[in-house]
Amino acid sequence: MTEKSAELVRLNELKAFVSTKAGVKGLVDTKITEVPRIFHIPSSSTLSNNKPSDISGLNLTVPIIDLGDGNTSAARNVLVSKIKEAAENWGFFQVINHGIPLTVLEDIKQGVRRFHEEDPEVKKQYFATDFNTRFAYNTNFDIHYSSPMNWKDSFTCYTCPQDPLKPEEIPLACRDVVIEYSKHVMELGGLLFQLLSEALGLDSEILKNMDCLKGLLMLCHYYPPCPQPDLTLGISKHTDNSFITILLQDQIGGLRVLHQDSWVDVTPVPGALVISIGDFMQLITNDKFLSMEHRVRANRDGPRISVACFVSSGVFPNSTVYGPIKELLSDENPAKYRDITIPEYTVGYLASIFDGKSHLSKFRI
């Protein structure tokens, strides 16, 4: 088979899969024992990104930070110092005592599961292949039929303080919990932006005053059990187009961050939330805080549930222009990025999200 004909076969298989609107769960429900080719990672690639994945001897652990430790001025300084170190060196950290009740965390996980385990005909009513819909169910990010597909299904919902989602726009299976959880996440986002502002040595309100908390995109993933997890990925390596991402994961695990040329497991901690620095934060901090590549392993166990909340306005209208924060610049530290709007960045980001190249690098001066 020629390369051209093989690509045609792949595209036909991909279109057939997407046309079912049943997602990866639909495949698993048919009792498949092999992963279809459209999900296979390229033979030239490996799950370890062509680097050793055994990190057992390196003793690398994503920082865990207690947000309840900042009750005095001295304790607040210690807390800010821990966040600064994590944002600069890891781009990832986990937080405990974050203020969101454990019952709410469990409720949103159950709500995500309920929707994804709905009758397929119910889910199809919400099917869409782009991020321009306020609530959308889709089987993959790969709206441009890129390769390979990821072993997961998702639904997205976009809200913001100025224009919140109407209850009737959200399916009954997850309506109340999505509304409740998004309110808690926005409150936590405000606290995190204060701490990150202080970690930059700036006024605690500077990030909020820059409209960094203007919007919230919730991306709710359902990873069905995979019969051949070594052949595919739950999500391919990427960085996030956000200021920060607030992630809730269940206890199955699978999230990994690239650190010191090794893939490090972000081990689930009961009640914790994972915070990651996004591309926009790296840009406005002029590379002081780092947006790091991460990915998700496929698992034989499942389904795995995760809820990623991207604090940004995405493709929705936002005329605010962002560039490196002027207070951080000097003759010794000039601006490294040109000014952009978030919609301008996001359109190109979505078109090349898993091509293995940094979209942020395209905006370097």
Tab-separated table of C-alpha atoms in Angstrom:
chain	number	residue	atom	x	y	z
A	1	MET	CA	0.000	0.000	0.000
A	2	THR	CA	1.401	3.388	-0.963
A	3	GLU	CA	1.741	6.190	1.571
A	4	LYS	CA	-1.026	8.114	-0.174
A	5	SER	CA	-3.458	5.198	-0.162
A	6	ALA	CA	-2.621	4.382	3.469
A	7	GLU	CA	-3.462	7.963	4.425
A	8	LEU	CA	-6.735	7.717	2.537
A	9	VAL	CA	-7.627	4.543	4.428
A	10	ARG	CA	-6.785	6.247	7.718
A	11	LEU	CA	-8.933	9.281	6.903
A	12	ASN	CA	-11.860	7.066	5.939
A	13	GLU	CA	-11.544	5.101	9.181
A	14	LEU	CA	-11.333	8.348	11.118
A	15	LYS	CA	-14.381	9.856	9.442
A	16	ALA	CA	-16.328	6.653	10.055
A	17	PHE	CA	-15.416	6.750	13.746
A	18	VAL	CA	-16.337	10.427	14.159
A	19	SER	CA	-19.607	9.953	12.256
A	20	THR	CA	-20.891	7.501	14.889
A	21	LYS	CA	-20.749	10.256	17.525
A	22	ALA	CA	-20.472	7.401	20.031
A	23	GLY	CA	-16.906	8.188	21.032
A	24	VAL	CA	-14.270	5.902	22.466
A	25	LYS	CA	-16.816	4.635	24.969
A	26	GLY	CA	-18.880	3.428	22.034
A	27	LEU	CA	-15.922	1.379	20.828
A	28	VAL	CA	-15.317	-0.109	24.269
A	29	ASP	CA	-19.012	-0.975	24.613
A	30	THR	CA	-18.668	-3.210	21.542
A	31	LYS	CA	-16.142	-5.319	23.546
A	32	ILE	CA	-13.181	-4.605	21.271
A	33	THR	CA	-9.943	-6.348	22.219
A	34	GLU	CA	-7.592	-4.324	19.988
A	35	VAL	CA	-7.049	-0.592	19.665
A	36	PRO	CA	-8.015	0.655	16.163
A	37	ARG	CA	-5.150	1.978	14.046
A	38	ILE	CA	-6.368	5.573	14.140
A	39	PHE	CA	-5.412	5.614	17.850
A	40	HIS	CA	-1.935	4.129	17.410
A	41	ILE	CA	0.997	6.375	18.201
A	42	PRO	CA	3.448	6.529	15.247
A	43	SER	CA	6.005	3.737	15.084
A	44	SER	CA	8.750	6.393	15.077
A	45	SER	CA	7.544	7.553	18.495
A	46	THR	CA	7.451	5.929	21.893
A	47	LEU	CA	5.476	6.587	25.033
A	48	SER	CA	8.667	7.859	26.624
A	49	ASN	CA	9.192	10.457	23.911
A	50	ASN	CA	12.380	8.654	22.818
A	51	LYS	CA	13.836	9.198	26.283
A	52	PRO	CA	14.104	6.839	29.272
A	53	SER	CA	10.858	6.888	31.196
A	54	ASP	CA	12.183	5.126	34.310
A	55	ILE	CA	12.437	7.866	36.931
A	56	SER	CA	12.486	5.650	40.013
A	57	GLY	CA	16.070	6.559	40.844
A	58	LEU	CA	15.556	10.303	40.447
A	59	ASN	CA	13.095	10.748	43.332
A	60	LEU	CA	11.113	13.395	41.448
A	61	THR	CA	7.770	14.409	42.940
A	62	VAL	CA	5.474	17.201	41.824
A	63	PRO	CA	5.294	19.720	44.716
A	64	ILE	CA	2.289	19.510	47.059
A	65	ILE	CA	1.383	22.878	48.610
A	66	ASP	CA	-0.976	23.473	51.546
A	67	LEU	CA	-2.989	26.631	50.828
A	68	GLY	CA	-4.150	26.656	54.450
A	69	ASP	CA	-0.647	27.557	55.630
A	70	GLY	CA	-0.794	31.298	54.889
A	71	ASN	CA	-2.656	32.563	57.956
A	72	THR	CA	0.101	34.878	59.237
A	73	SER	CA	2.342	37.295	57.373
A	74	ALA	CA	5.395	35.066	57.850
A	75	ALA	CA	3.457	31.952	56.821
A	76	ARG	CA	2.088	33.770	53.747
A	77	ASN	CA	5.652	34.569	52.658
A	78	VAL	CA	6.613	30.901	52.974
A	79	LEU	CA	3.532	29.861	50.988
A	80	VAL	CA	4.295	32.375	48.232
A	81	SER	CA	7.910	31.172	48.122
A	82	LYS	CA	6.773	27.566	47.596
A	83	ILE	CA	4.446	28.587	44.766
A	84	LYS	CA	7.186	30.689	43.167
A	85	GLU	CA	9.618	27.765	43.198
A	86	ALA	CA	7.044	25.363	41.755
A	87	ALA	CA	5.935	27.777	39.015
A	88	GLU	CA	9.521	28.507	38.012
A	89	ASN	CA	10.928	24.974	38.129
A	90	TRP	CA	8.001	22.635	37.490
A	91	GLY	CA	5.145	24.621	35.996
A	92	PHE	CA	3.011	22.197	38.016
A	93	PHE	CA	2.024	21.757	41.648
A	94	GLN	CA	-0.769	20.191	43.654
A	95	VAL	CA	-2.774	22.099	46.259
A	96	ILE	CA	-4.557	20.849	49.355
A	97	ASN	CA	-6.803	22.802	51.751
A	98	HIS	CA	-7.903	24.820	48.735
A	99	GLY	CA	-11.380	25.642	50.020
A	100	ILE	CA	-13.486	23.521	47.667
A	101	PRO	CA	-15.490	20.995	49.717
A	102	LEU	CA	-14.714	17.338	49.126
A	103	THR	CA	-18.408	16.730	48.483
A	104	VAL	CA	-18.291	19.174	45.567
A	105	LEU	CA	-15.224	17.419	44.133
A	106	GLU	CA	-17.002	14.075	44.284
A	107	ASP	CA	-20.207	15.527	42.855
A	108	ILE	CA	-18.508	16.955	39.758
A	109	LYS	CA	-16.701	13.656	39.088
A	110	GLN	CA	-19.997	11.807	39.338
A	111	GLY	CA	-21.728	14.362	37.120
A	112	VAL	CA	-19.071	13.964	34.419
A	113	ARG	CA	-19.411	10.202	34.617
A	114	ARG	CA	-23.217	10.373	34.437
A	115	PHE	CA	-23.137	12.425	31.248
A	116	HIS	CA	-20.593	10.214	29.498
A	117	GLU	CA	-22.540	7.101	30.462
A	118	GLU	CA	-25.828	8.525	29.177
A	119	ASP	CA	-27.666	6.901	26.298
A	120	PRO	CA	-25.704	7.708	23.094
A	121	GLU	CA	-28.751	9.388	21.572
A	122	VAL	CA	-28.800	11.877	24.441
A	123	LYS	CA	-25.114	12.724	24.052
A	124	LYS	CA	-25.441	13.147	20.282
A	125	GLN	CA	-27.695	16.156	20.850
A	126	TYR	CA	-24.639	17.995	22.166
A	127	PHE	CA	-22.087	16.716	19.651
A	128	ALA	CA	-19.817	19.379	18.102
A	129	THR	CA	-16.327	19.444	16.634
A	130	ASP	CA	-15.178	22.898	17.691
A	131	PHE	CA	-14.863	25.073	20.787
A	132	ASN	CA	-17.267	27.776	19.617
A	133	THR	CA	-20.250	26.110	21.306
A	134	ARG	CA	-20.963	26.954	24.929
A	135	PHE	CA	-21.549	23.294	25.789
A	136	ALA	CA	-20.243	20.605	23.468
A	137	TYR	CA	-19.640	16.853	23.584
A	138	ASN	CA	-16.927	15.499	21.316
A	139	THR	CA	-14.848	12.388	20.979
A	140	ASN	CA	-11.484	14.103	20.560
A	141	PHE	CA	-9.550	17.324	20.183
A	142	ASP	CA	-8.627	16.262	16.653
A	143	ILE	CA	-11.074	18.483	14.825
A	144	HIS	CA	-8.741	18.635	11.830
A	145	TYR	CA	-8.405	14.842	11.587
A	146	SER	CA	-4.847	14.873	12.807
A	147	SER	CA	-3.138	11.674	13.852
A	148	PRO	CA	-3.253	9.862	16.169
A	149	MET	CA	-6.578	10.103	17.964
A	150	ASN	CA	-6.559	10.063	21.766
A	151	TRP	CA	-8.236	7.412	23.924
A	152	LYS	CA	-10.883	9.597	25.581
A	153	ASP	CA	-14.199	11.377	25.231
A	154	SER	CA	-14.847	14.906	26.462
A	155	PHE	CA	-17.394	17.579	26.983
A	156	THR	CA	-16.609	21.265	27.195
A	157	CYS	CA	-18.501	24.142	28.711
A	158	TYR	CA	-17.489	27.774	28.689
A	159	THR	CA	-18.566	30.326	31.232
A	160	CYS	CA	-17.436	33.688	32.541
A	161	PRO	CA	-18.560	36.039	35.302
A	162	GLN	CA	-20.027	38.521	32.825
A	163	ASP	CA	-21.905	35.922	30.771
A	164	PRO	CA	-22.534	32.737	32.761
A	165	LEU	CA	-23.973	29.594	31.242
A	166	LYS	CA	-27.751	29.361	31.426
A	167	PRO	CA	-28.907	26.198	33.242
A	168	GLU	CA	-30.895	25.036	30.210
A	169	GLU	CA	-27.682	25.022	28.122
A	170	ILE	CA	-26.244	22.233	30.293
A	171	PRO	CA	-27.491	18.605	30.217
A	172	LEU	CA	-29.503	17.493	33.229
A	173	ALA	CA	-26.973	14.757	34.047
A	174	CYS	CA	-24.384	17.315	35.120
A	175	ARG	CA	-26.246	20.648	35.222
A	176	ASP	CA	-26.243	21.473	38.924
A	177	VAL	CA	-22.726	20.225	39.632
A	178	VAL	CA	-21.177	22.087	36.676
A	179	ILE	CA	-22.699	25.356	37.863
A	180	GLU	CA	-21.680	24.748	41.481
A	181	TYR	CA	-18.152	23.588	40.690
A	182	SER	CA	-17.417	26.471	38.301
A	183	LYS	CA	-18.271	28.994	41.036
A	184	HIS	CA	-15.825	27.355	43.447
A	185	VAL	CA	-13.110	27.183	40.789
A	186	MET	CA	-13.434	30.885	39.989
A	187	GLU	CA	-13.000	31.701	43.693
A	188	LEU	CA	-9.927	29.484	43.906
A	189	GLY	CA	-8.587	31.058	40.728
A	190	GLY	CA	-8.784	34.471	42.380
A	191	LEU	CA	-6.719	33.262	45.339
A	192	LEU	CA	-4.142	31.583	43.098
A	193	PHE	CA	-3.726	34.735	41.022
A	194	GLN	CA	-3.078	36.711	44.205
A	195	LEU	CA	-0.409	34.246	45.296
A	196	LEU	CA	1.174	34.108	41.833
A	197	SER	CA	1.199	37.924	41.651
A	198	GLU	CA	3.036	38.051	44.976
A	199	ALA	CA	5.393	35.317	43.761
A	200	LEU	CA	6.346	37.690	40.937
A	201	GLY	CA	7.135	40.366	43.526
A	202	LEU	CA	4.182	42.478	42.359
A	203	ASP	CA	0.936	43.795	43.826
A	204	SER	CA	-1.371	40.913	44.714
A	205	GLU	CA	-4.145	42.203	42.425
A	206	ILE	CA	-2.119	42.746	39.252
A	207	LEU	CA	-3.101	39.494	37.481
A	208	LYS	CA	-6.803	39.902	38.284
A	209	ASN	CA	-6.642	43.534	37.142
A	210	MET	CA	-5.240	42.301	33.806
A	211	ASP	CA	-8.481	40.335	33.270
A	212	CYS	CA	-6.681	37.010	33.605
A	213	LEU	CA	-9.796	35.690	35.373
A	214	LYS	CA	-12.149	36.772	32.605
A	215	GLY	CA	-13.292	33.342	31.482
A	216	LEU	CA	-13.363	29.671	32.371
A	217	LEU	CA	-13.365	26.682	30.012
A	218	MET	CA	-14.233	23.379	31.693
A	219	LEU	CA	-12.984	20.328	29.822
A	220	CYS	CA	-14.435	17.156	31.336
A	221	HIS	CA	-12.720	13.948	30.232
A	222	TYR	CA	-13.819	10.325	30.313
A	223	TYR	CA	-11.060	7.791	29.624
A	224	PRO	CA	-12.553	4.324	29.010
A	225	PRO	CA	-10.442	1.264	29.901
A	226	CYS	CA	-8.008	0.503	27.086
A	227	PRO	CA	-7.235	-3.083	25.955
A	228	GLN	CA	-3.768	-2.126	24.638
A	229	PRO	CA	-2.592	0.948	26.589
A	230	ASP	CA	0.960	0.758	25.232
A	231	LEU	CA	-0.276	1.538	21.725
A	232	THR	CA	-2.001	4.841	22.398
A	233	LEU	CA	-2.329	7.804	24.760
A	234	GLY	CA	-5.164	9.283	26.774
A	235	ILE	CA	-3.954	12.724	25.675
A	236	SER	CA	-0.862	13.410	23.568
A	237	LYS	CA	1.837	15.735	24.886
A	238	HIS	CA	0.895	19.417	24.844
A	239	THR	CA	0.928	22.643	26.809
A	240	ASP	CA	-2.220	24.526	27.846
A	241	ASN	CA	-3.535	27.729	26.280
A	242	SER	CA	-4.476	29.259	29.612
A	243	PHE	CA	-3.095	31.467	32.334
A	244	ILE	CA	-3.491	28.592	34.757
A	245	THR	CA	-5.283	25.254	34.605
A	246	ILE	CA	-7.012	23.817	37.669
A	247	LEU	CA	-7.323	20.046	37.297
A	248	LEU	CA	-9.297	17.541	39.327
A	249	GLN	CA	-8.305	13.923	38.689
A	250	ASP	CA	-9.616	10.717	40.208
A	251	GLN	CA	-7.487	8.058	41.882
A	252	ILE	CA	-6.689	6.008	38.755
A	253	GLY	CA	-3.897	8.341	37.659
A	254	GLY	CA	-2.166	8.709	34.308
A	255	LEU	CA	-1.189	12.393	34.140
A	256	ARG	CA	2.518	12.995	33.532
A	257	VAL	CA	4.561	16.191	33.285
A	258	LEU	CA	7.877	16.548	31.459
A	259	HIS	CA	10.541	17.542	33.983
A	260	GLN	CA	14.320	17.293	33.592
A	261	ASP	CA	13.832	15.303	30.363
A	262	SER	CA	11.741	12.669	32.162
A	263	TRP	CA	8.027	11.997	32.342
A	264	VAL	CA	7.045	12.348	35.987
A	265	ASP	CA	3.744	10.944	37.255
A	266	VAL	CA	1.429	13.479	38.885
A	267	THR	CA	0.347	10.984	41.525
A	268	PRO	CA	-3.260	11.463	42.644
A	269	VAL	CA	-3.607	12.868	46.158
A	270	PRO	CA	-7.064	12.520	47.762
A	271	GLY	CA	-8.813	15.880	47.822
A	272	ALA	CA	-6.010	17.684	45.989
A	273	LEU	CA	-6.202	19.772	42.818
A	274	VAL	CA	-3.428	19.989	40.228
A	275	ILE	CA	-2.407	23.512	39.183
A	276	SER	CA	-0.447	24.032	35.992
A	277	ILE	CA	1.019	27.152	34.427
A	278	GLY	CA	-0.334	27.854	30.938
A	279	ASP	CA	1.156	29.446	27.837
A	280	PHE	CA	-0.380	32.874	28.545
A	281	MET	CA	1.180	32.973	32.010
A	282	GLN	CA	4.596	32.109	30.591
A	283	LEU	CA	4.168	34.894	28.050
A	284	ILE	CA	3.106	37.659	30.455
A	285	THR	CA	5.779	36.648	33.009
A	286	ASN	CA	8.410	36.728	30.246
A	287	ASP	CA	9.450	33.103	30.878
A	288	LYS	CA	9.656	33.486	34.669
A	289	PHE	CA	6.843	30.958	35.135
A	290	LEU	CA	6.917	27.955	32.803
A	291	SER	CA	4.210	26.214	30.804
A	292	MET	CA	5.378	22.610	30.667
A	293	GLU	CA	4.452	19.768	28.342
A	294	HIS	CA	2.279	17.071	29.844
A	295	ARG	CA	0.274	14.079	28.641
A	296	VAL	CA	-2.006	11.324	29.911
A	297	ARG	CA	-1.336	7.598	29.735
A	298	ALA	CA	-4.045	5.197	28.627
A	299	ASN	CA	-4.944	2.630	31.307
A	300	ARG	CA	-6.443	-0.838	31.414
A	301	ASP	CA	-8.349	0.384	34.462
A	302	GLY	CA	-11.232	2.745	34.066
A	303	PRO	CA	-13.136	4.692	33.343
A	304	ARG	CA	-10.841	7.482	34.532
A	305	ILE	CA	-12.456	10.880	35.128
A	306	SER	CA	-10.758	14.275	35.096
A	307	VAL	CA	-12.012	17.858	35.048
A	308	ALA	CA	-9.642	20.489	33.642
A	309	CYS	CA	-10.616	24.132	34.151
A	310	PHE	CA	-8.719	26.502	31.876
A	311	VAL	CA	-8.684	30.036	33.227
A	312	SER	CA	-8.763	32.056	30.016
A	313	SER	CA	-11.274	33.308	27.474
A	314	GLY	CA	-10.215	30.970	24.654
A	315	VAL	CA	-11.786	31.627	21.257
A	316	PHE	CA	-14.548	33.808	22.674
A	317	PRO	CA	-14.425	37.591	22.128
A	318	ASN	CA	-11.789	39.342	24.219
A	319	SER	CA	-10.085	42.448	22.871
A	320	THR	CA	-7.560	42.652	25.718
A	321	VAL	CA	-3.981	42.703	24.434
A	322	TYR	CA	-1.455	40.732	26.467
A	323	GLY	CA	2.313	40.991	26.515
A	324	PRO	CA	5.107	40.655	29.077
A	325	ILE	CA	4.258	42.590	32.266
A	326	LYS	CA	6.167	45.867	32.092
A	327	GLU	CA	7.112	45.792	35.795
A	328	LEU	CA	9.102	42.613	35.116
A	329	LEU	CA	11.120	44.073	32.241
A	330	SER	CA	14.477	45.847	32.306
A	331	ASP	CA	17.494	46.423	30.093
A	332	GLU	CA	18.835	43.105	31.341
A	333	ASN	CA	15.481	41.385	30.872
A	334	PRO	CA	13.816	42.760	27.713
A	335	ALA	CA	10.477	41.507	26.402
A	336	LYS	CA	10.771	38.036	24.851
A	337	TYR	CA	7.279	37.931	23.289
A	338	ARG	CA	5.178	40.203	21.130
A	339	ASP	CA	1.769	41.387	22.224
A	340	ILE	CA	-1.228	39.180	21.351
A	341	THR	CA	-4.910	38.720	22.027
A	342	ILE	CA	-6.103	35.412	23.434
A	343	PRO	CA	-8.431	34.602	20.477
A	344	GLU	CA	-5.550	35.260	18.065
A	345	TYR	CA	-3.353	32.817	19.960
A	346	THR	CA	-6.030	30.189	20.449
A	347	VAL	CA	-7.046	29.801	16.797
A	348	GLY	CA	-3.511	28.774	15.828
A	349	TYR	CA	-3.081	26.731	18.990
A	350	LEU	CA	-6.127	24.566	18.309
A	351	ALA	CA	-5.029	23.966	14.727
A	352	SER	CA	-1.675	22.559	15.868
A	353	ILE	CA	-2.242	21.435	19.450
A	354	PHE	CA	-0.598	18.016	19.103
A	355	ASP	CA	1.962	18.633	16.351
A	356	GLY	CA	4.820	18.357	18.848
A	357	LYS	CA	5.911	21.983	18.414
A	358	SER	CA	5.564	24.871	20.830
A	359	HIS	CA	2.904	27.303	19.624
A	360	LEU	CA	4.149	29.858	22.138
A	361	SER	CA	7.555	29.909	20.445
A	362	LYS	CA	5.923	31.377	17.334
A	363	PHE	CA	5.316	34.599	19.247
A	364	ARG	CA	8.884	35.080	20.416
A	365	ILE	CA	10.546	38.336	19.415
